[in-house]
């Protein structure tokens, strides 16, 4: 039943990768925590690591099939991508050694605060006041945000999109473009994070040899999630649904809120 549930969640991660740029990160964490509950407190560490590997594949595939004209918005963003990767490596190293309870509740707190911020602060769900209006041409994300965004995203396993989509939305991008650009940014974070999590020996492996752990990554869970996700990504990238921008933004917030509830319960 665990594998069937993971395949089903994989389908969902495929949808959220294409429509919201999540790459499977914050969707995968709660379900892997549930699947690997035998690990006790260590389940959150394994979930964070497994989500990084899932994000590498999902975000990489989604980026590869994104139209070049959309990706052109990241032209000149090399320094941002490099700093995202540096921050992600540091965040993943910290997650390997941090108390499991800290990671779990920091995940919940960060996503919950993000939901509150999106609801209350203008620029995401509703336009800014006229005096705060953004220029007609969307602004690029400053490279300086790369290291902290990468570190927090890798430490919590949320993926870059939970941070970058709101930032790009407030910089003047539509939800369609912001979520599409989140995939290459997530890939820059997930690659070094996954390398750190796969390296070395995973502490929980000895106590639970029935789990297919490499480092801290549960390969069985990752494989099932990807098996469900990749066909969905391929189909939706070819035939993306047309969603009104405002409804798109509200759905993004609702998904974040649902994940907070899932992690608390």
CSV table of C-alpha atoms in Angstrom, one decimal, residues 97-261:
chain,number,residue,atom,x,y,z
A,97,UNK,CA,23.4,17.1,11.7
A,98,UNK,CA,20.5,19.2,13.0
A,99,UNK,CA,18.0,17.8,15.5
A,100,UNK,CA,15.1,16.1,13.6
A,101,UNK,CA,12.5,18.0,15.6
A,102,UNK,CA,14.1,21.3,14.6
A,103,UNK,CA,13.8,20.5,10.9
A,104,UNK,CA,10.2,19.4,11.2
A,105,UNK,CA,8.9,22.4,13.1
A,106,UNK,CA,11.0,24.8,11.1
A,107,UNK,CA,9.4,23.4,8.0
A,108,UNK,CA,5.9,23.9,9.4
A,109,UNK,CA,6.8,27.4,10.7
A,110,UNK,CA,8.3,28.6,7.4
A,111,UNK,CA,5.5,27.4,5.2
A,112,UNK,CA,2.9,28.8,7.6
A,113,UNK,CA,4.6,32.2,7.7
A,114,UNK,CA,4.8,32.1,3.9
A,115,UNK,CA,1.0,31.6,3.7
A,116,UNK,CA,0.4,34.5,6.1
A,117,UNK,CA,2.8,36.7,4.2
A,118,UNK,CA,1.1,35.9,0.8
A,119,UNK,CA,-2.4,36.6,2.3
A,120,UNK,CA,-1.5,39.9,4.1
A,121,UNK,CA,1.2,41.6,2.0
A,122,UNK,CA,0.3,43.1,-1.3
A,123,UNK,CA,2.0,42.0,-4.5
A,124,UNK,CA,1.0,38.3,-4.7
A,125,UNK,CA,-2.8,37.9,-4.4
A,126,UNK,CA,-3.6,41.6,-4.9
A,127,UNK,CA,-1.8,44.4,-6.7
A,128,UNK,CA,0.4,46.8,-4.8
A,129,UNK,CA,-0.8,50.3,-4.1
A,130,UNK,CA,-0.2,52.7,-6.9
A,131,UNK,CA,2.8,54.3,-5.2
A,132,UNK,CA,4.4,50.8,-4.8
A,133,UNK,CA,3.6,49.6,-8.3
A,134,UNK,CA,6.3,47.6,-10.0
A,135,UNK,CA,7.6,48.7,-13.4
A,136,UNK,CA,6.1,47.2,-16.6
A,137,UNK,CA,9.1,45.1,-17.2
A,138,UNK,CA,9.6,42.3,-14.6
A,139,UNK,CA,12.7,42.7,-12.4
A,140,UNK,CA,15.3,40.0,-12.1
A,141,UNK,CA,15.9,38.4,-8.7
A,142,UNK,CA,19.1,39.9,-7.1
A,143,UNK,CA,22.0,37.4,-6.9
A,144,UNK,CA,22.5,38.3,-3.2
A,145,UNK,CA,19.3,36.3,-2.3
A,146,UNK,CA,20.8,33.1,-3.8
A,147,UNK,CA,22.8,31.8,-0.8
A,148,UNK,CA,20.1,32.3,1.9
A,149,UNK,CA,17.3,31.0,-0.3
A,150,UNK,CA,19.4,27.9,-1.3
A,151,UNK,CA,20.4,27.3,2.4
A,152,UNK,CA,16.9,27.5,3.8
A,153,UNK,CA,15.3,25.5,0.9
A,154,UNK,CA,17.8,22.6,1.2
A,155,UNK,CA,17.7,22.6,5.0
A,156,UNK,CA,13.9,22.3,5.1
A,157,UNK,CA,13.4,20.3,1.9
A,158,UNK,CA,10.8,22.7,0.6
A,159,UNK,CA,12.5,23.4,-2.8
A,160,UNK,CA,13.2,26.8,-4.1
A,161,UNK,CA,9.8,27.5,-5.4
A,162,UNK,CA,8.2,28.3,-2.0
A,163,UNK,CA,10.6,31.2,-1.9
A,164,UNK,CA,11.2,32.1,-5.5
A,165,UNK,CA,7.6,32.1,-6.9
A,166,UNK,CA,6.4,34.8,-4.4
A,167,UNK,CA,9.6,36.8,-5.1
A,168,UNK,CA,9.2,36.6,-8.9
A,169,UNK,CA,5.5,37.3,-8.7
A,170,UNK,CA,6.2,40.5,-6.7
A,171,UNK,CA,8.9,41.3,-9.3
A,172,UNK,CA,6.2,41.6,-11.9
A,173,UNK,CA,6.0,38.1,-13.5
A,174,UNK,CA,2.7,36.3,-14.1
A,175,UNK,CA,2.1,33.1,-12.2
A,176,UNK,CA,2.6,31.1,-15.4
A,177,UNK,CA,6.1,32.5,-15.9
A,178,UNK,CA,7.0,32.6,-12.2
A,179,UNK,CA,6.2,28.9,-11.7
A,180,UNK,CA,8.0,27.9,-14.9
A,181,UNK,CA,11.1,29.7,-13.8
A,182,UNK,CA,11.0,28.1,-10.4
A,183,UNK,CA,12.0,24.8,-11.9
A,184,UNK,CA,15.5,25.8,-13.1
A,185,UNK,CA,16.1,27.6,-9.8
A,186,UNK,CA,14.9,24.6,-7.9
A,187,UNK,CA,17.3,22.4,-9.9
A,188,UNK,CA,20.2,24.7,-8.9
A,189,UNK,CA,19.3,24.1,-5.3
A,190,UNK,CA,18.4,20.4,-5.5
A,191,UNK,CA,21.6,19.2,-7.3
A,192,UNK,CA,24.1,20.0,-4.6
A,193,UNK,CA,21.7,19.2,-1.8
A,194,UNK,CA,21.0,15.7,-3.2
A,195,UNK,CA,24.8,15.2,-3.6
A,196,UNK,CA,25.3,16.0,0.0
A,197,UNK,CA,22.5,13.8,1.2
A,198,UNK,CA,23.6,10.8,-1.0
A,199,UNK,CA,27.2,11.0,0.3
A,200,UNK,CA,28.4,9.4,3.4
A,201,UNK,CA,26.4,6.9,5.5
A,202,UNK,CA,22.9,7.5,6.6
A,203,UNK,CA,22.6,7.2,10.4
A,204,UNK,CA,19.1,5.5,10.3
A,205,UNK,CA,20.2,2.7,7.9
A,206,UNK,CA,21.7,0.4,10.5
A,207,UNK,CA,18.6,0.4,12.7
A,208,UNK,CA,16.3,-0.2,9.7
A,209,UNK,CA,18.0,-2.3,7.1
A,210,UNK,CA,14.8,-3.0,5.3
A,211,UNK,CA,14.7,0.6,4.0
A,212,UNK,CA,16.6,1.2,0.7
A,213,UNK,CA,18.6,4.1,2.0
A,214,UNK,CA,21.6,5.5,0.2
A,215,UNK,CA,23.0,8.1,2.5
A,216,UNK,CA,19.8,9.7,3.8
A,217,UNK,CA,17.8,9.1,0.6
A,218,UNK,CA,15.1,6.5,0.5
A,219,UNK,CA,15.5,5.2,-3.1
A,220,UNK,CA,12.3,3.2,-3.0
A,221,UNK,CA,10.2,6.2,-2.1
A,222,UNK,CA,12.0,8.4,-4.6
A,223,UNK,CA,11.6,5.9,-7.4
A,224,UNK,CA,7.8,5.5,-6.8
A,225,UNK,CA,7.3,9.2,-6.6
A,226,UNK,CA,9.2,9.8,-9.9
A,227,UNK,CA,7.4,6.9,-11.6
A,228,UNK,CA,4.1,8.7,-10.9
A,229,UNK,CA,5.4,12.2,-11.6
A,230,UNK,CA,7.4,12.1,-14.9
A,231,UNK,CA,4.5,11.0,-17.2
A,232,UNK,CA,2.3,13.8,-15.8
A,233,UNK,CA,5.0,16.4,-16.4
A,234,UNK,CA,5.5,15.3,-20.0
A,235,UNK,CA,1.7,15.5,-20.7
A,236,UNK,CA,1.1,18.8,-18.9
A,237,UNK,CA,4.1,20.5,-20.5
A,238,UNK,CA,2.6,19.7,-23.9
A,239,UNK,CA,-0.9,20.7,-23.0
A,240,UNK,CA,-0.8,23.1,-20.1
A,241,UNK,CA,-4.2,24.1,-18.6
A,242,UNK,CA,-5.3,27.7,-19.0
A,243,UNK,CA,-5.8,29.0,-15.4
A,244,UNK,CA,-6.8,32.6,-14.7
A,245,UNK,CA,-3.8,34.3,-13.0
A,246,UNK,CA,-5.8,35.3,-9.8
A,247,UNK,CA,-7.2,31.7,-9.4
A,248,UNK,CA,-3.6,30.4,-10.0
A,249,UNK,CA,-2.3,32.5,-7.2
A,250,UNK,CA,-5.0,31.5,-4.7
A,251,UNK,CA,-4.5,27.8,-5.6
A,252,UNK,CA,-0.8,28.2,-4.8
A,253,UNK,CA,-1.6,29.6,-1.3
A,254,UNK,CA,-4.2,26.9,-0.7
A,255,UNK,CA,-1.6,24.1,-1.5
A,256,UNK,CA,0.9,25.6,1.0
A,257,UNK,CA,-1.8,25.8,3.7
A,258,UNK,CA,-2.8,22.1,3.0
A,259,UNK,CA,0.8,21.0,3.5
A,260,UNK,CA,1.1,22.8,6.8
A,261,UNK,CA,-2.0,21.0,8.0
